[in-house]
Amino acid sequence: PNKISFPFWLTGLIINSFLVDETFVIKSTLSYLFENLLGSLLVFLVLSSITFIGNLMFNRPILGMGDVKLFSALFVWIGYTGIECVALLSILMAGFYSLVGLSLQKLRRGQHIPFAPFICISSFLTLHQGTSFFLQNYSNFFWWRFLF
């Protein structure tokens, strides 16, 4: 809900828009604030457009707006590379959950499952392990990084 997403985004924006150097002196920089705002907006627009296009193609929502807002809020906390890791991990976990649920007949084909728990679990793993862990050990999953 917006009561949780907006304060989470705003807190991350305020905290992560300040740079702490090696002497633990807080340096406020407008560039960090602008980068976080622009990146968060970019994540929101890209995922919103994917949701809109998917809704036109399949006549049902493929991603809820709550998930879009959660990804946008997570961006200001974990950055570009973190969002890549969270997106990939959450998609893999949701796919595994769906396969197991379908094979055990606990889920029906076409049944909606909430995506936010997978986003939260994968963001915790990304924060706990760090993005470098996933990029070094599972680099083949991040195939788009080899294109540029």
XYZ file of C-alpha atoms in Angstrom:
148
model
C 0.000 0.000 0.000
C 0.982 3.623 -0.467
C 1.139 4.115 3.311
C 4.190 1.852 3.347
C 5.702 2.360 -0.106
C 5.934 6.141 -0.043
C 7.619 6.463 3.392
C 9.988 3.603 2.447
C 10.901 5.440 -0.761
C 11.216 8.837 0.944
C 13.367 7.491 3.788
C 15.678 5.760 1.344
C 15.874 8.873 -0.766
C 16.845 11.029 2.205
C 19.324 8.568 3.720
C 21.003 7.501 0.481
C 21.280 10.985 -0.974
C 24.069 11.777 1.461
C 27.623 10.550 1.033
C 29.611 9.409 4.041
C 33.346 9.464 3.348
C 36.099 7.481 5.085
C 36.229 9.981 7.971
C 32.472 9.552 8.516
C 31.750 13.110 7.482
C 28.362 13.432 5.861
C 28.527 15.278 2.574
C 25.240 16.265 1.032
C 25.422 16.164 -2.733
C 22.697 17.171 -5.094
C 23.952 14.676 -7.659
C 23.122 11.677 -5.424
C 19.628 13.034 -4.854
C 19.138 13.608 -8.576
C 20.532 10.164 -9.441
C 18.218 8.457 -6.964
C 15.186 10.423 -8.133
C 15.923 9.821 -11.792
C 16.685 6.122 -11.302
C 13.580 5.575 -9.210
C 11.467 7.321 -11.829
C 13.101 5.266 -14.588
C 12.374 1.995 -12.777
C 8.781 3.108 -12.219
C 8.268 4.099 -15.866
C 9.894 0.974 -17.326
C 7.945 -1.414 -15.105
C 4.716 0.532 -15.609
C 5.121 0.329 -19.373
C 5.887 -3.405 -19.168
C 2.742 -3.825 -17.075
C 0.687 -1.787 -19.540
C 1.994 -3.666 -22.598
C 1.530 -7.025 -20.864
C -2.011 -6.078 -19.955
C -2.751 -5.226 -23.603
C -1.188 -8.457 -24.873
C -2.612 -10.928 -22.359
C -5.774 -9.088 -21.223
C -4.791 -9.553 -17.591
C -2.297 -7.864 -15.313
C 1.170 -9.380 -15.342
C 2.549 -7.157 -12.572
C 0.633 -5.126 -10.026
C 1.255 -1.446 -9.416
C 2.202 -2.260 -5.829
C 5.069 -4.361 -7.167
C 6.098 -1.508 -9.459
C 6.121 0.939 -6.525
C 8.066 -1.542 -4.394
C 10.752 -1.901 -7.076
C 10.892 1.869 -7.440
C 11.296 2.322 -3.683
C 13.914 -0.426 -3.519
C 15.977 1.361 -6.151
C 16.888 4.218 -3.819
C 18.110 1.687 -1.268
C 20.089 -0.724 -3.467
C 20.794 1.036 -6.781
C 20.965 -0.169 -10.367
C 22.889 -3.373 -9.809
C 20.781 -4.272 -6.788
C 17.566 -3.891 -8.764
C 18.959 -6.239 -11.411
C 19.727 -8.846 -8.766
C 16.384 -8.440 -7.005
C 14.412 -8.648 -10.260
C 16.220 -11.760 -11.434
C 16.079 -13.527 -8.067
C 12.408 -12.736 -7.526
C 11.488 -13.995 -11.002
C 13.454 -17.214 -10.438
C 11.925 -17.767 -6.984
C 8.386 -17.087 -8.212
C 8.931 -19.448 -11.144
C 10.245 -22.190 -8.870
C 7.339 -21.667 -6.472
C 4.883 -21.871 -9.369
C 6.436 -25.040 -10.775
C 6.367 -26.776 -7.402
C 2.828 -25.544 -6.698
C 1.582 -26.757 -10.079
C 3.294 -30.140 -9.797
C 1.862 -30.696 -6.305
C -1.532 -29.419 -7.504
C -1.563 -26.667 -4.866
C -1.824 -24.018 -7.617
C -4.032 -23.942 -10.673
C -2.899 -22.811 -14.091
C -3.629 -19.105 -14.480
C -4.002 -18.549 -10.741
C -2.601 -15.244 -9.489
C 0.187 -15.404 -6.944
C 1.460 -12.377 -5.032
C 4.863 -11.236 -6.274
C 5.776 -8.904 -3.379
C 6.941 -11.703 -1.037
C 9.440 -12.850 -3.657
C 10.633 -9.262 -4.136
C 11.105 -8.871 -0.377
C 12.970 -12.164 0.031
C 15.247 -11.455 -2.916
C 15.945 -7.905 -1.707
C 16.911 -9.307 1.688
C 19.249 -11.809 0.014
C 20.746 -9.080 -2.154
C 21.315 -6.802 0.825
C 22.711 -9.659 2.917
C 25.018 -11.196 0.303
C 25.786 -8.080 -1.687
C 25.400 -7.617 -5.407
C 29.005 -8.615 -6.086
C 28.285 -12.125 -4.755
C 25.560 -12.688 -7.342
C 27.456 -11.013 -10.180
C 30.605 -13.070 -9.556
C 29.035 -16.453 -8.819
C 26.040 -16.328 -11.160
C 27.304 -14.077 -13.946
C 25.695 -16.200 -16.686
C 22.258 -15.191 -15.401
C 23.140 -11.546 -16.071
C 23.670 -12.088 -19.803
C 22.683 -8.513 -20.740
C 25.815 -7.202 -18.986
C 27.935 -8.900 -21.650
C 26.171 -7.014 -24.440
C 27.377 -3.566 -23.402
